Tab-separated table of C-alpha atoms in Angstrom:
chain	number	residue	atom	x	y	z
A	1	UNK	CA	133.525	143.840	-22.203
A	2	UNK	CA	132.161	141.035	-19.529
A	3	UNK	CA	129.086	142.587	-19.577
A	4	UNK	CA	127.203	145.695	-18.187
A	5	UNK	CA	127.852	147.372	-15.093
A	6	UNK	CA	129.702	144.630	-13.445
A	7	UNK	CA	133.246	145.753	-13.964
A	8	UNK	CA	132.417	148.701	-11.472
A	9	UNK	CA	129.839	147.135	-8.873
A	10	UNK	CA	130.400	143.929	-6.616
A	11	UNK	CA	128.878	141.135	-7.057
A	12	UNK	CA	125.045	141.029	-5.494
A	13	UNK	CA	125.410	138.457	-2.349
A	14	UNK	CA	124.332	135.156	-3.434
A	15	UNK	CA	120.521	135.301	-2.038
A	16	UNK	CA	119.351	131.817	-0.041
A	17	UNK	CA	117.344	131.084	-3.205
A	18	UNK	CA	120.406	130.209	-5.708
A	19	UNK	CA	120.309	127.036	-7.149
A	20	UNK	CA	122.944	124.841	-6.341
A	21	UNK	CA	124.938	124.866	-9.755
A	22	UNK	CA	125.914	128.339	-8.551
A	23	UNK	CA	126.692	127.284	-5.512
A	24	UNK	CA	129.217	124.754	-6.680
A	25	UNK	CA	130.648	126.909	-9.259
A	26	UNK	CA	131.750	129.345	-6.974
A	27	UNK	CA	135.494	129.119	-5.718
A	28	UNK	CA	134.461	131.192	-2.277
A	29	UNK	CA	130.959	129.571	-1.781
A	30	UNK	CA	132.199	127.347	1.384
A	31	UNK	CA	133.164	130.481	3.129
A	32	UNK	CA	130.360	132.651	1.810
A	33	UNK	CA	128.395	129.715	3.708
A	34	UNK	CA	130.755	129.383	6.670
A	35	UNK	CA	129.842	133.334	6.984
A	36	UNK	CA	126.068	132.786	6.874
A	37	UNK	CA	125.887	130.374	9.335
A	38	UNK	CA	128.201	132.404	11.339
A	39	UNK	CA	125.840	135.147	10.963
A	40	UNK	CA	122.681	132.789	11.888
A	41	UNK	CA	121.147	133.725	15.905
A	42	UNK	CA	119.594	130.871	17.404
A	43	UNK	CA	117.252	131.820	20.244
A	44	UNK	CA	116.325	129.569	23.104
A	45	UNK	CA	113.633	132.313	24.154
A	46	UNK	CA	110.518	131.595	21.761
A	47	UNK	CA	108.274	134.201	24.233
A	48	UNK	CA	109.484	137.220	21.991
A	49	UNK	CA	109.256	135.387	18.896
A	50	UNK	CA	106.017	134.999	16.468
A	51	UNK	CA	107.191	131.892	15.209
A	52	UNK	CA	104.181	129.346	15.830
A	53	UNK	CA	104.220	126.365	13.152
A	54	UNK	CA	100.881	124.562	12.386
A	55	UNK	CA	102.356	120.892	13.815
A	56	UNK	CA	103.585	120.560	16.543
A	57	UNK	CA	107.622	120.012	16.896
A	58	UNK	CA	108.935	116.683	18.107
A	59	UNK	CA	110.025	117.656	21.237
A	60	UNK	CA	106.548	119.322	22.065
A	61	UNK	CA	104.780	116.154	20.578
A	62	UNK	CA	107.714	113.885	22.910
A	63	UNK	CA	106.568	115.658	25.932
A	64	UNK	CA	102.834	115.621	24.957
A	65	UNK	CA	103.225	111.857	24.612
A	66	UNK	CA	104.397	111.524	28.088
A	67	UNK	CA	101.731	113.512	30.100
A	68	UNK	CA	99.305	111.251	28.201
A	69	UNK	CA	97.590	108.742	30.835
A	70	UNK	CA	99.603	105.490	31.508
A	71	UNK	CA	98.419	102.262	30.406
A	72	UNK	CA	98.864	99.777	33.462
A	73	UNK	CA	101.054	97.030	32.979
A	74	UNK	CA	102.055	98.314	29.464
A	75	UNK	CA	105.161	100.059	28.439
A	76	UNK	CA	104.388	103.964	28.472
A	77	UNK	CA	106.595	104.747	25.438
A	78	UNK	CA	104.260	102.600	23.339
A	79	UNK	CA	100.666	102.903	24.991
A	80	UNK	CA	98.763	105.527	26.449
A	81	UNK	CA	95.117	106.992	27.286
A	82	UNK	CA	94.123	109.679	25.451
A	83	UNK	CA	91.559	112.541	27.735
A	84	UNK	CA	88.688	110.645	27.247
A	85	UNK	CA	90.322	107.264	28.177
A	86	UNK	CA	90.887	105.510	24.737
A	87	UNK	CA	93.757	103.280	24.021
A	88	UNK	CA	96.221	104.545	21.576
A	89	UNK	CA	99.969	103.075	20.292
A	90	UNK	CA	102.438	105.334	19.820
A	91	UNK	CA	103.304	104.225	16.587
A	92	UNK	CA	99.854	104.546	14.867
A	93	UNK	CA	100.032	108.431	14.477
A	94	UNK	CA	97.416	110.111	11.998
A	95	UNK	CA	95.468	106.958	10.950
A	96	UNK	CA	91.745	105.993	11.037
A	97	UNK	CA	91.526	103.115	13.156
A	98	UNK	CA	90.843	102.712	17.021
A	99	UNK	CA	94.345	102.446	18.280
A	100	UNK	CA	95.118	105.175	16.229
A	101	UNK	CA	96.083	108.904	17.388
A	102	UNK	CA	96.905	112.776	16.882
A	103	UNK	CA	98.584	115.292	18.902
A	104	UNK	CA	95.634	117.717	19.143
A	105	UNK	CA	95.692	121.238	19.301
A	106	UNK	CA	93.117	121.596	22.519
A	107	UNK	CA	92.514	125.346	21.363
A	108	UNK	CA	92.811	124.748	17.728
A	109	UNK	CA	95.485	126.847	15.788
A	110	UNK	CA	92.755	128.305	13.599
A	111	UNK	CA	91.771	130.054	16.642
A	112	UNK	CA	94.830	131.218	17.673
A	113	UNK	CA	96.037	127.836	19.634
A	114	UNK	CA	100.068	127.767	19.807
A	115	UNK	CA	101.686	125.016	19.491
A	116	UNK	CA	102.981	124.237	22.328
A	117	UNK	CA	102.932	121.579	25.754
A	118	UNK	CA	100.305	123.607	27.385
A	119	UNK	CA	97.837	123.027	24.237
A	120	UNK	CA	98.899	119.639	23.230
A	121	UNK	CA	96.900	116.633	23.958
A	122	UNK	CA	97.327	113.307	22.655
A	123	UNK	CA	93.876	112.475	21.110
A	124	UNK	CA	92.267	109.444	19.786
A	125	UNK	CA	92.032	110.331	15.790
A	126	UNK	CA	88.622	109.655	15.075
A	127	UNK	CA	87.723	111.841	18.069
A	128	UNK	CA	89.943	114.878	16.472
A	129	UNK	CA	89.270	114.515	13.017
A	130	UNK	CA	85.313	114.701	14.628
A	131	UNK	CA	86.520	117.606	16.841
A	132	UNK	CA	87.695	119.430	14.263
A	133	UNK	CA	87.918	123.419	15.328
A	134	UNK	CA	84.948	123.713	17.624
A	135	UNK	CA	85.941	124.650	21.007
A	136	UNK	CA	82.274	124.513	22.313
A	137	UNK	CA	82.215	120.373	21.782
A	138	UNK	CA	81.549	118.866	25.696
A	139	UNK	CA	83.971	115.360	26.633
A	140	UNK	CA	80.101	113.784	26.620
A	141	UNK	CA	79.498	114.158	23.005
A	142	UNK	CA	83.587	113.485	22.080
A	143	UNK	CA	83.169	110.070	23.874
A	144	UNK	CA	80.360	109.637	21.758
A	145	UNK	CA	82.578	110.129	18.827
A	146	UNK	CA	85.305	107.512	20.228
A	147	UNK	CA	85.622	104.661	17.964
A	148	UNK	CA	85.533	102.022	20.406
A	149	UNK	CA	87.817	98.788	20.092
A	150	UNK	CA	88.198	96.074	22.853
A	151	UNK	CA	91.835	95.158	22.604
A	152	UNK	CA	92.892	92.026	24.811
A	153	UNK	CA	97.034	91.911	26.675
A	154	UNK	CA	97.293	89.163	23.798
A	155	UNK	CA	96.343	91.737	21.022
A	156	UNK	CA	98.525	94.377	22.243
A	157	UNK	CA	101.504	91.821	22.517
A	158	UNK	CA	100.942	90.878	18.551
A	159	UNK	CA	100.633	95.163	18.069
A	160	UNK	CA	103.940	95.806	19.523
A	161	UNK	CA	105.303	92.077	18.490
A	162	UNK	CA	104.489	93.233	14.824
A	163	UNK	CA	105.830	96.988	15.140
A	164	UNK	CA	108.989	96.670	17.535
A	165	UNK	CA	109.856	92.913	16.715
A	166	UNK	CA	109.191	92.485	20.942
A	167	UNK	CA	106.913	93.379	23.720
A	168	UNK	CA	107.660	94.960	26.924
A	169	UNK	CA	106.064	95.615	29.494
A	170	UNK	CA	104.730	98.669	31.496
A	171	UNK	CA	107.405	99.721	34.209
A	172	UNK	CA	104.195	99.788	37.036
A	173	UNK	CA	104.340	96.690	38.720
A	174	UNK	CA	101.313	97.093	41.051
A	175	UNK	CA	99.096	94.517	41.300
A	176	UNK	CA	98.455	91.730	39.189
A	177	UNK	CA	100.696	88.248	38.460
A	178	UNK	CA	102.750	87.133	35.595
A	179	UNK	CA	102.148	84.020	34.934
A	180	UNK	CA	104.664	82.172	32.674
């Protein structure tokens, strides 16, 4: 006998849970997969759907990025303003310091805030962590919570000089001179 009951059942389906070794083992695993992916729906329509993560996807956090306030005469993919007018760079995400940011949930998700565009704001990350989940906090008192940093053009060429390896500059070319 190979053992109890299997002689005169099918196998179970492999559940998404088996460890790899059985995977591997398995002469028809590549079409058992082939078949589950076949069998996956992807849906472009997320109205219908509960699906709400607690961070924000890239895309959402791309997009929140670029209704952020421009920085003039800096490039826009690597400096904004947050709401209450503080610098951040893009590539200081979820740190302490001045220059530092979050994408903020502006109703937070503990309180039912999706994550999506329309409640994304990109936030200075002293001012969020200071936020927190209050809803009843006025832009008076978050200012007041802004840790403040005066940041010269020379700084923020030795930022981006030191995290891209060059600088560029904003694609506004209002106003102002470059002098060389």
């Amino acid at each position: 006998g190979r053992g109890r009951g299997r002689a005169t059942t099918p196998p179970p389906q492999r559940s998404k849970l088996s460890p790899p070794s059985a995977a591997l083992s398995d002469q028809s695993s590549t079409a058992d997969l082939i078949t589950e992916f076949e069998d996956l729906e992807v849906s472009a329509d997320s109205s219908n759907s509960e699906y709400n993560p607690r961070s924000f996807p890239y895309s959402v956090k791309q997009q929140c990025w670029e209704k952020a306030e421009n920085v003039k005469g800096r490039d826009p993919d690597r400096w904004r303003r947050d709401p209450l007018g503080n610098m951040v760079f893009r590539k200081l995400v979820g740190c302490p310091g001045c220059l530092c940011h979050d994408y903020d949930h502006i109703v937070p998700y503990s309180k039912g805030g999706k994550s999506t565009l329309q409640n994304c704001q990109v936030l200075q990350a002293t001012v969020n962590r200071s936020k927190g989940n209050r809803t009843d906090i006025s832009k008076a008192d978050l200012i007041q919570k802004s840790s403040y940093c005066r940041v010269s053009g020379r700084d923020m060429d030795l930022i981006e000089l030191s995290a891209y390896g060059n600088v560029r500059r904003g694609g506004d070319s209002s106003g102002g001179c470059n002098i060389q």
